[in-house]
Every structure is written in C-alpha cells, then in structure tokens.
Amino acid sequence: MAKVYEKAEIIRQEEIAPGIYSMLLSTKVATLAIPGQFISVYSNDEAHLLPRPISICEIFPEREELRIVYRVAGGGTKKFSKYKSGATLKILGPLGNGYNLLNREALIIGGGIGIPPMLGLAKELTGPKTMVLGYRSSDTFLLDSFTGLGDIYIASDDGSVG
C-alpha cells in the first residue's frame, strides 16, 4: 500500500471540547486513505523526535483534505494544539489496514478519543447503522456530525448524558 511523507498544510484547527482539537489538513494522503487508518504527525521542533500516531476522522479525497481529532495528552500534542491555519506539519500516511467496509447492518462502538475514527466509518457504510458513543462527561464532541447517519446511543462516565 502506498504511503506519502510530506508537509501538510493546516487549513483549520479548533478546540471542540476541553483538550480535544479538530485539525483539517491539506494532504495527498487523503487520496489514498480509507476509514480506520491513521497518520504519523511529526512536531516542527527538535524536542519531540518521535511522531504521534493520530487516527483519521474524516477523508475528503476530492479536495485532498483529511480531518484528525486528537486529545492533548503530552508535550507533542500540546505543541500541535498551538498551530494555526497556514502552518505546516510533516506527516506520514496512510498507515494501518483500515476497516472492512461491508455494506450490511453495522454496530459501531467508540469511546473518548476512539470516537473520531468511527465518524469516517459511519459515513462510508451504506447499510443501516447503530452507533454507541461513550464520553467522559457532557462534552459530547462530534455528536452533531453523527446525527442523521443512523441510530445513536450515548453514555458518559459521570452520568451527565445518556
């Protein structure tokens, strides 16, 4: 499977819940990726040499764009959260095998930062879908993006939703 190592331009980045960021990238990786794959994202400084693996949330091959959603968990992702539109990041991808896209009834389950890759899958599957999404609290990031894709059940660790 082909992989691309390139500088991707950040089109847009926003904090969508406390410590959770959505980043839209302009990259040729989008023409090769399928739901369930990930990219390795490299920091623009020498302090963080190892890339961070981040799941692909949505793929827009016709525009050569993809969206990642990540949680700030350490120094590397904290640096990523500071980047603005127009900045570039080195990335490698797509990596991983992706999901088997059978077009039959599907039960899609994701929790926390495992929810973003489920969105791309839910959009690609054409059969009936039931999605079960788990959150820590009432910060239900991406929930509006799942609306209309099938039946949705939500729950939270603290009992505030679902």
Tab-separated table of C-alpha atoms in Angstrom, residues 19-141:
chain	number	residue	atom	x	y	z
A	19	GLY	CA	-8.439	19.429	25.470
A	20	ILE	CA	-9.887	17.948	22.240
A	21	TYR	CA	-8.819	19.522	18.933
A	22	SER	CA	-10.040	19.129	15.359
A	23	MET	CA	-7.472	19.784	12.613
A	24	LEU	CA	-8.246	19.879	8.882
A	25	LEU	CA	-5.180	19.187	6.723
A	26	SER	CA	-4.461	19.641	3.033
A	27	THR	CA	-2.597	16.461	2.023
A	28	LYS	CA	-2.250	13.904	-0.747
A	29	VAL	CA	-2.734	11.242	1.959
A	30	ALA	CA	-6.465	11.928	1.592
A	31	THR	CA	-6.432	10.395	-1.903
A	32	LEU	CA	-5.113	7.081	-0.518
A	33	ALA	CA	-6.729	6.769	2.930
A	34	ILE	CA	-9.703	4.684	3.981
A	35	PRO	CA	-11.681	4.794	7.252
A	36	GLY	CA	-9.836	3.208	10.180
A	37	GLN	CA	-6.341	4.263	9.126
A	38	PHE	CA	-4.074	6.765	10.862
A	39	ILE	CA	-1.237	9.158	10.150
A	40	SER	CA	2.025	9.805	11.963
A	41	VAL	CA	2.315	13.516	12.779
A	42	TYR	CA	5.757	14.998	13.400
A	43	SER	CA	6.443	18.027	15.574
A	44	ASN	CA	8.090	21.057	13.992
A	45	ASP	CA	10.791	21.199	16.663
A	46	GLU	CA	13.779	19.116	17.671
A	47	ALA	CA	12.467	18.472	21.193
A	48	HIS	CA	9.949	15.840	20.056
A	49	LEU	CA	11.629	13.482	17.603
A	50	LEU	CA	9.057	10.698	17.552
A	51	PRO	CA	5.842	11.177	15.591
A	52	ARG	CA	2.418	10.963	17.211
A	53	PRO	CA	0.013	8.412	15.680
A	54	ILE	CA	-3.383	10.042	15.201
A	55	SER	CA	-6.485	8.377	13.752
A	56	ILE	CA	-8.082	9.821	10.657
A	57	CYS	CA	-11.540	11.164	11.454
A	58	GLU	CA	-12.834	12.167	8.013
A	59	ILE	CA	-11.465	11.896	4.474
A	60	PHE	CA	-12.247	14.281	1.611
A	61	PRO	CA	-10.302	12.793	-1.346
A	62	GLU	CA	-11.813	15.135	-3.955
A	63	ARG	CA	-10.371	18.153	-2.064
A	64	GLU	CA	-7.192	16.338	-0.916
A	65	GLU	CA	-8.128	17.064	2.714
A	66	LEU	CA	-8.447	14.982	5.821
A	67	ARG	CA	-9.525	15.696	9.361
A	68	ILE	CA	-7.911	14.447	12.523
A	69	VAL	CA	-9.298	14.861	16.027
A	70	TYR	CA	-6.901	14.428	18.923
A	71	ARG	CA	-6.670	14.859	22.684
A	72	VAL	CA	-3.841	16.892	24.218
A	73	ALA	CA	-2.052	14.227	26.231
A	74	GLY	CA	1.564	15.361	26.406
A	75	GLY	CA	4.155	17.769	25.085
A	76	GLY	CA	3.835	16.772	21.421
A	77	THR	CA	0.076	17.100	21.143
A	78	LYS	CA	0.221	20.277	23.240
A	79	LYS	CA	2.509	21.778	20.578
A	80	PHE	CA	0.128	20.632	17.820
A	81	SER	CA	-2.732	22.431	19.564
A	82	LYS	CA	-0.887	25.760	19.216
A	83	TYR	CA	-0.510	25.575	15.411
A	84	LYS	CA	-2.666	27.950	13.383
A	85	SER	CA	-4.143	27.878	9.866
A	86	GLY	CA	-1.434	28.103	7.228
A	87	ALA	CA	1.201	26.305	9.312
A	88	THR	CA	2.643	23.042	8.026
A	89	LEU	CA	3.299	19.681	9.675
A	90	LYS	CA	5.252	16.703	8.390
A	91	ILE	CA	3.047	13.641	8.195
A	92	LEU	CA	3.361	10.043	7.033
A	93	GLY	CA	0.394	8.017	5.932
A	94	PRO	CA	-1.961	6.470	5.475
A	95	LEU	CA	-0.901	3.792	7.949
A	96	GLY	CA	-2.749	0.741	9.244
A	97	ASN	CA	-5.206	-1.555	7.497
A	98	GLY	CA	-8.465	0.352	7.879
A	99	TYR	CA	-11.918	-1.133	8.295
A	100	ASN	CA	-13.655	-3.755	6.205
A	101	LEU	CA	-16.435	-1.736	4.551
A	102	LEU	CA	-19.154	-4.368	4.230
A	103	ASN	CA	-22.473	-2.830	3.295
A	104	ARG	CA	-24.757	-4.554	5.711
A	105	GLU	CA	-26.169	-3.696	9.128
A	106	ALA	CA	-23.430	-2.390	11.440
A	107	LEU	CA	-22.998	-1.704	15.143
A	108	ILE	CA	-20.318	0.966	15.622
A	109	ILE	CA	-18.916	1.459	19.122
A	110	GLY	CA	-16.395	4.095	20.183
A	111	GLY	CA	-15.444	5.905	23.339
A	112	GLY	CA	-13.442	9.033	24.084
A	113	ILE	CA	-10.734	9.708	21.529
A	114	GLY	CA	-11.791	6.432	19.855
A	115	ILE	CA	-14.913	8.210	18.566
A	116	PRO	CA	-13.279	10.245	15.735
A	117	PRO	CA	-12.301	7.277	13.508
A	118	MET	CA	-15.849	5.939	13.870
A	119	LEU	CA	-17.209	9.026	12.079
A	120	GLY	CA	-15.414	8.253	8.812
A	121	LEU	CA	-16.597	4.658	9.032
A	122	ALA	CA	-20.211	5.669	9.704
A	123	LYS	CA	-20.176	7.980	6.673
A	124	GLU	CA	-18.793	5.286	4.346
A	125	LEU	CA	-21.090	2.415	5.291
A	126	THR	CA	-24.289	2.379	3.261
A	127	GLY	CA	-26.243	-0.176	5.304
A	128	PRO	CA	-28.253	0.565	8.459
A	129	LYS	CA	-26.071	1.717	11.362
A	130	THR	CA	-26.381	1.890	15.128
A	131	MET	CA	-23.717	3.969	16.859
A	132	VAL	CA	-22.842	3.709	20.548
A	133	LEU	CA	-20.671	6.623	21.712
A	134	GLY	CA	-19.114	6.971	25.142
A	135	TYR	CA	-17.878	10.216	26.679
A	136	ARG	CA	-16.268	11.241	29.969
A	137	SER	CA	-18.833	13.978	30.578
A	138	SER	CA	-21.399	16.141	28.801
A	139	ASP	CA	-18.690	17.388	26.386
A	140	THR	CA	-20.111	15.330	23.502
A	141	PHE	CA	-17.675	16.339	20.764
